[in-house]
Amino acid sequence: MDGAEHLSQRRWVTGEFTLKRIAALEPRLQQIVDERVDALLAGPRPADLVETLALPVPSLAICELLGVPYRDHGFFQERTNTMLRRTAARAEQGAAMLELNAYLDELLAHKQREPGDDLLTRLLDRTGDRKMSAGFGVLLLVAGHETTANMISLGTMTLLENPQSLAALRDDPTKTPGAVEEMLRYFTIGEYAVVRVAVEDTEIGGTTIRAGEGVIALSNTANRDPDAFDDPDLFDVTRDARAHLGFGYGSRSCLGQNPARAELRIVFDTLLRRIPGLRLAQPVDKLSFKEEGVVYRLHELPVAW
Ligand code: HEM
């Protein structure tokens, strides 16, 4: 979908993700994070940060935004995972998408009878189209939770192995938003997210891309471009990384970047404030990274305090 057609559909939900809307959601996000930190502190040590905090926080947040019951998170997390796994068979991915679609369609049918104060209810109101709204719901559910979850675990791991960065944020939490931008640049977890098909012959950097040819724009390479970022392989929370392409670029850039930024900032501030002794319970070279997904991530992150 291109141009005006894409824009008009995108506009159905852009109002839901404005800074003002997300600022209003922040107290609830803080509560979600605090509850997960309580659970982490009450549990055994070492604990897996992915399971106890990194996955549940964005899942709870997206459920809150969309109006999806969190009790179903096991179901949609599993389907989302299949859809984002590059090694999954096409048929398996198709089946996962159909199941998610059917789930959202049923949920929307319920919202038609009993409207809620949530994005899905308003989307259904705006479009008057349950099938379309269900498809949109799948997109938001898939795009909205594993991505942020991975940034929480990778970001925590990186902070914990960089004592200087950790100290900088602990001394001055106003630096956290800048640190979040640096994490988004440094990891560029959606490294294969920007895929396009040329609709007409186009020349880029002296290479002609013919109409119909596919292009994968590797934003991770752009985010490590020394002409754009000094010493790009260095993780430096004090650099100005705001020009990164971790959320894509232009008319298709990430719709959920405001909630994602708010969640990440609140998570890191809360972790540093409430668990000052947080440390990695396993050296980084022993951790298992997920390379087979569309989104880069850690399988688990054992921590202690
Ligand atoms: C740190 C977390 C996140 C990262 C790194 C991320 C990354 C991206 C990237 C790179 C794109 C651009 C894809 C392209 O150019 O085709 C994108 C698009 C998108 N993202 Fe995110 N995302 C994150 C969180 C979220 C959240 C929380 C939501 C929803 C609440 C979301 C919803 C979307 C949607 C709907 C699009 C498609 C926009 C369009 O095509 O107009 N994302 N995201």
XYZ file of C-alpha atoms and ligand atoms in Angstrom:
348
model
C 0.000 0.000 0.000
C 1.404 3.406 -0.960
C 0.915 7.160 -0.740
C -2.574 8.453 -0.001
C -4.049 4.987 0.567
C -1.458 4.129 3.227
C -1.672 7.586 4.808
C -5.438 7.541 5.147
C -5.331 4.190 6.960
C -2.431 5.288 9.133
C -4.487 8.340 10.145
C -7.124 6.112 11.704
C -4.758 5.528 14.579
C -2.126 8.313 14.613
C -4.226 10.270 17.141
C -3.902 7.330 19.538
C -0.104 7.644 19.684
C 0.426 11.392 20.128
C 2.806 12.589 22.847
C -0.195 13.969 24.744
C -2.030 10.624 24.687
C 1.066 8.749 25.765
C 1.794 11.278 28.539
C -1.695 10.554 29.872
C -0.886 6.834 29.824
C 2.394 7.259 31.726
C 1.042 6.821 35.283
C -0.439 3.472 34.213
C 2.845 2.497 32.536
C 4.709 3.362 35.740
C 2.283 1.200 37.714
C 2.797 -1.721 35.304
C 6.585 -1.417 35.606
C 6.450 -1.105 39.414
C 4.324 -4.232 39.689
C 6.763 -6.195 37.549
C 9.724 -4.929 39.596
C 7.847 -5.980 42.771
C 7.431 -9.458 41.249
C 11.109 -9.576 40.300
C 12.198 -8.586 43.825
C 9.833 -11.098 45.425
C 11.077 -13.991 43.291
C 14.199 -16.164 43.421
C 17.694 -14.997 42.486
C 19.051 -15.119 39.873
C 15.930 -14.214 37.908
C 15.306 -14.128 34.190
C 14.645 -10.492 33.331
C 13.105 -11.410 29.944
C 10.381 -13.518 31.545
C 9.706 -11.357 34.608
C 9.927 -7.868 33.128
C 10.992 -7.392 29.505
C 8.136 -9.393 27.936
C 5.280 -8.610 30.352
C 5.754 -4.809 30.419
C 5.162 -4.164 26.677
C 2.513 -6.897 26.582
C 0.588 -5.273 29.413
C 1.081 -1.848 27.803
C -0.196 -2.900 24.384
C -3.142 -4.710 26.005
C -3.977 -1.524 27.879
C -3.753 0.590 24.700
C -5.721 -1.754 22.461
C -8.196 -3.060 24.996
C -7.032 -6.689 24.719
C -7.361 -8.890 27.855
C -3.876 -9.607 29.239
C -4.982 -13.083 30.357
C -4.667 -14.070 26.659
C -1.020 -13.003 26.427
C 0.290 -16.596 26.184
C -1.841 -17.126 23.083
C -0.815 -13.968 21.229
C 2.820 -14.053 22.323
C 3.224 -17.490 20.816
C 1.550 -16.506 17.518
C 3.526 -13.262 17.304
C 6.713 -15.184 17.879
C 5.914 -17.539 14.995
C 5.089 -14.626 12.690
C 8.397 -12.945 13.475
C 10.562 -16.078 13.215
C 12.372 -16.128 9.876
C 12.960 -19.875 10.172
C 9.238 -20.653 10.574
C 7.545 -22.290 7.581
C 5.291 -20.002 5.529
C 2.284 -22.209 6.292
C 3.004 -22.019 10.018
C 3.253 -18.216 9.841
C 0.040 -18.022 7.821
C -1.788 -20.189 10.363
C -0.541 -18.020 13.256
C -1.795 -14.898 11.488
C -5.219 -16.433 10.797
C -5.551 -17.471 14.442
C -4.662 -13.992 15.641
C -7.113 -12.500 13.145
C -9.907 -14.772 14.341
C -9.087 -13.897 17.961
C -9.285 -10.153 17.252
C -12.432 -10.527 15.182
C -14.142 -12.212 18.116
C -12.874 -9.563 20.508
C -14.182 -6.811 18.203
C -17.568 -8.521 17.977
C -17.660 -8.324 21.762
C -16.666 -4.628 21.638
C -19.487 -3.974 19.167
C -21.888 -5.165 21.848
C -20.006 -3.640 24.786
C -17.781 -0.723 23.667
C -14.721 0.010 25.821
C -12.540 3.117 26.238
C -9.757 1.721 24.067
C -8.081 1.952 20.670
C -9.859 -1.055 19.122
C -13.307 0.265 20.035
C -12.484 3.694 18.555
C -10.919 2.113 15.450
C -14.046 0.078 14.866
C -16.101 3.265 15.271
C -13.972 5.129 12.733
C -13.769 2.428 10.079
C -17.125 0.745 10.624
C -15.314 -2.341 9.346
C -14.663 -5.237 11.709
C -12.498 -7.243 9.316
C -10.248 -4.278 8.603
C -10.040 -3.384 12.313
C -9.070 -6.967 13.175
C -6.228 -6.834 10.624
C -5.054 -3.552 12.084
C -5.238 -5.030 15.575
C -2.995 -7.930 14.502
C -0.452 -5.469 13.083
C -0.353 -3.454 16.318
C -0.190 -6.506 18.543
C 2.660 -8.025 16.525
C 4.578 -4.772 16.034
C 4.000 -3.545 19.544
C 5.318 -5.993 22.068
C 8.254 -8.157 21.052
C 10.124 -5.148 19.685
C 9.986 -3.171 22.922
C 10.612 -6.324 24.972
C 13.877 -6.916 23.155
C 14.987 -3.347 23.660
C 14.331 -3.691 27.407
C 16.492 -6.810 27.743
C 19.271 -5.703 25.375
C 19.302 -2.201 26.895
C 19.511 -3.544 30.461
C 22.303 -5.935 29.485
C 24.279 -3.108 27.873
C 23.845 -0.738 30.791
C 24.903 -3.407 33.259
C 28.079 -4.097 31.378
C 28.928 -0.407 31.008
C 29.402 0.857 34.570
C 30.203 4.386 33.366
C 26.924 4.672 31.440
C 25.073 3.174 34.359
C 26.570 5.701 36.762
C 25.809 8.576 34.361
C 22.099 7.666 34.298
C 21.918 6.975 38.009
C 23.402 10.404 38.799
C 21.198 12.211 36.315
C 17.971 10.531 35.109
C 17.389 13.401 32.635
C 19.991 11.544 30.553
C 17.774 8.451 30.176
C 15.854 9.640 27.064
C 19.209 10.227 25.305
C 20.430 6.798 26.432
C 17.283 5.212 24.980
C 18.019 6.820 21.579
C 21.576 5.480 21.760
C 20.288 1.958 22.504
C 17.894 2.156 19.554
C 20.787 3.214 17.319
C 23.290 0.731 18.687
C 21.032 -2.348 18.398
C 18.717 -1.422 15.499
C 16.693 -4.508 16.353
C 14.400 -4.148 13.347
C 17.360 -4.669 11.065
C 15.284 -6.308 8.314
C 12.129 -4.286 8.936
C 12.499 -1.870 6.049
C 11.641 -3.889 2.929
C 10.263 -2.327 -0.229
C 9.437 -3.112 -3.848
C 10.326 -0.457 -6.439
C 7.224 0.701 -8.317
C 9.311 2.350 -11.052
C 12.954 2.276 -12.196
C 14.914 4.255 -9.618
C 18.583 5.149 -9.314
C 20.147 5.131 -5.835
C 23.869 5.815 -5.355
C 24.643 4.950 -8.981
C 22.722 1.642 -8.944
C 19.523 1.231 -10.913
C 16.731 -0.606 -9.166
C 14.240 -1.865 -11.720
C 10.490 -1.659 -11.204
C 9.366 -4.798 -9.400
C 12.721 -5.476 -7.736
C 12.866 -5.859 -3.982
C 15.065 -3.815 -1.670
C 16.077 -4.403 1.943
C 17.284 -1.139 3.442
C 19.669 -2.196 6.206
C 19.118 0.481 8.824
C 21.681 -1.186 11.117
C 24.390 -0.292 8.583
C 23.106 3.286 8.394
C 23.110 3.493 12.190
C 26.795 2.479 12.262
C 27.789 4.923 9.499
C 30.919 6.813 10.681
C 29.853 9.831 8.578
C 26.703 10.054 10.671
C 27.981 8.940 14.109
C 31.534 9.329 15.422
C 33.081 6.043 16.517
C 29.776 4.279 15.700
C 30.643 0.902 17.271
C 30.996 2.550 20.667
C 27.974 2.536 22.984
C 27.912 6.060 24.409
C 24.852 7.285 26.312
C 26.087 10.874 26.151
C 26.139 11.121 22.349
C 23.298 12.757 20.415
C 21.849 9.706 18.626
C 18.477 11.220 17.750
C 19.076 11.003 13.989
C 19.158 7.172 14.132
C 16.950 5.059 11.854
C 15.959 2.493 14.484
C 12.286 3.409 14.013
C 12.571 3.588 10.219
C 12.175 6.853 8.361
C 9.549 9.142 6.845
C 5.933 8.363 6.122
C 6.258 4.753 7.306
C 8.345 5.330 10.386
C 7.257 3.471 13.491
C 3.772 4.397 14.592
C 4.450 3.200 18.121
C 7.647 5.145 18.766
C 6.093 7.373 21.432
C 4.789 4.543 23.638
C 7.994 2.566 23.010
C 10.174 5.491 24.136
C 7.998 6.085 27.222
C 8.090 2.402 28.219
C 11.861 2.171 27.825
C 12.544 5.364 29.772
C 10.262 4.314 32.631
C 11.727 0.793 32.766
C 15.375 1.922 32.924
C 14.703 4.743 35.421
C 12.708 2.421 37.666
C 15.228 -0.433 37.518
C 18.145 1.847 38.396
C 16.248 3.585 41.178
C 14.635 0.548 42.770
C 17.368 -2.073 42.318
C 20.673 -0.214 42.690
C 22.593 -3.484 43.051
C 21.245 -5.026 39.823
C 23.917 -7.017 37.996
C 24.286 -9.647 35.284
C 24.234 -13.173 36.697
C 25.992 -14.545 33.612
C 28.774 -13.058 31.487
C 27.563 -11.590 28.192
C 29.490 -14.142 26.110
C 27.460 -16.931 27.756
C 24.104 -15.345 26.844
C 22.031 -16.709 24.003
C 21.015 -14.199 21.337
C 18.208 -14.768 18.909
C 19.467 -14.284 15.381
C 16.714 -16.198 13.604
C 13.977 -13.624 14.149
C 12.999 -10.584 12.110
C 13.698 -8.765 15.377
C 17.036 -9.268 17.155
C 16.766 -10.322 20.780
C 18.008 -12.167 23.836
C 16.456 -15.509 24.777
C 16.979 -14.872 28.470
C 18.834 -12.464 30.718
C 19.723 -13.884 34.149
C 20.168 -11.057 36.685
C 20.875 -10.860 40.403
C 21.099 -7.986 42.961
C 11.529 -0.246 20.506
C 10.474 -0.748 19.930
C 10.173 -0.648 18.446
C 11.027 -0.649 17.354
C 12.558 -0.729 17.373
C 10.198 -0.526 16.168
C 10.695 -0.461 14.863
C 9.925 -0.191 13.744
C 10.457 0.031 12.416
C 11.927 -0.010 12.032
C 9.393 0.300 11.587
C 9.468 0.712 10.121
C 9.194 -0.428 9.160
C 9.219 0.068 7.714
O 9.873 1.052 7.384
O 8.550 -0.569 6.916
C 8.188 0.206 12.403
C 6.899 0.371 11.915
C 5.769 0.218 12.675
N 5.716 0.070 14.051
Fe 7.293 -0.112 15.315
N 8.885 -0.469 16.556
C 8.827 -0.527 17.925
C 7.683 -0.476 18.727
C 6.398 -0.368 18.248
C 5.205 -0.309 19.068
C 5.193 -0.280 20.597
C 4.127 -0.277 18.201
C 2.657 -0.216 18.491
C 2.118 0.160 19.605
C 4.648 -0.273 16.846
C 3.883 -0.207 15.693
C 4.395 -0.045 14.420
C 3.550 0.053 13.227
C 2.024 -0.015 13.195
C 4.415 0.229 12.124
C 4.019 0.388 10.654
C 3.890 1.858 10.288
C 3.516 2.102 8.837
O 3.777 1.267 7.979
O 2.950 3.176 8.578
N 6.036 -0.335 16.915
N 8.539 -0.075 13.711
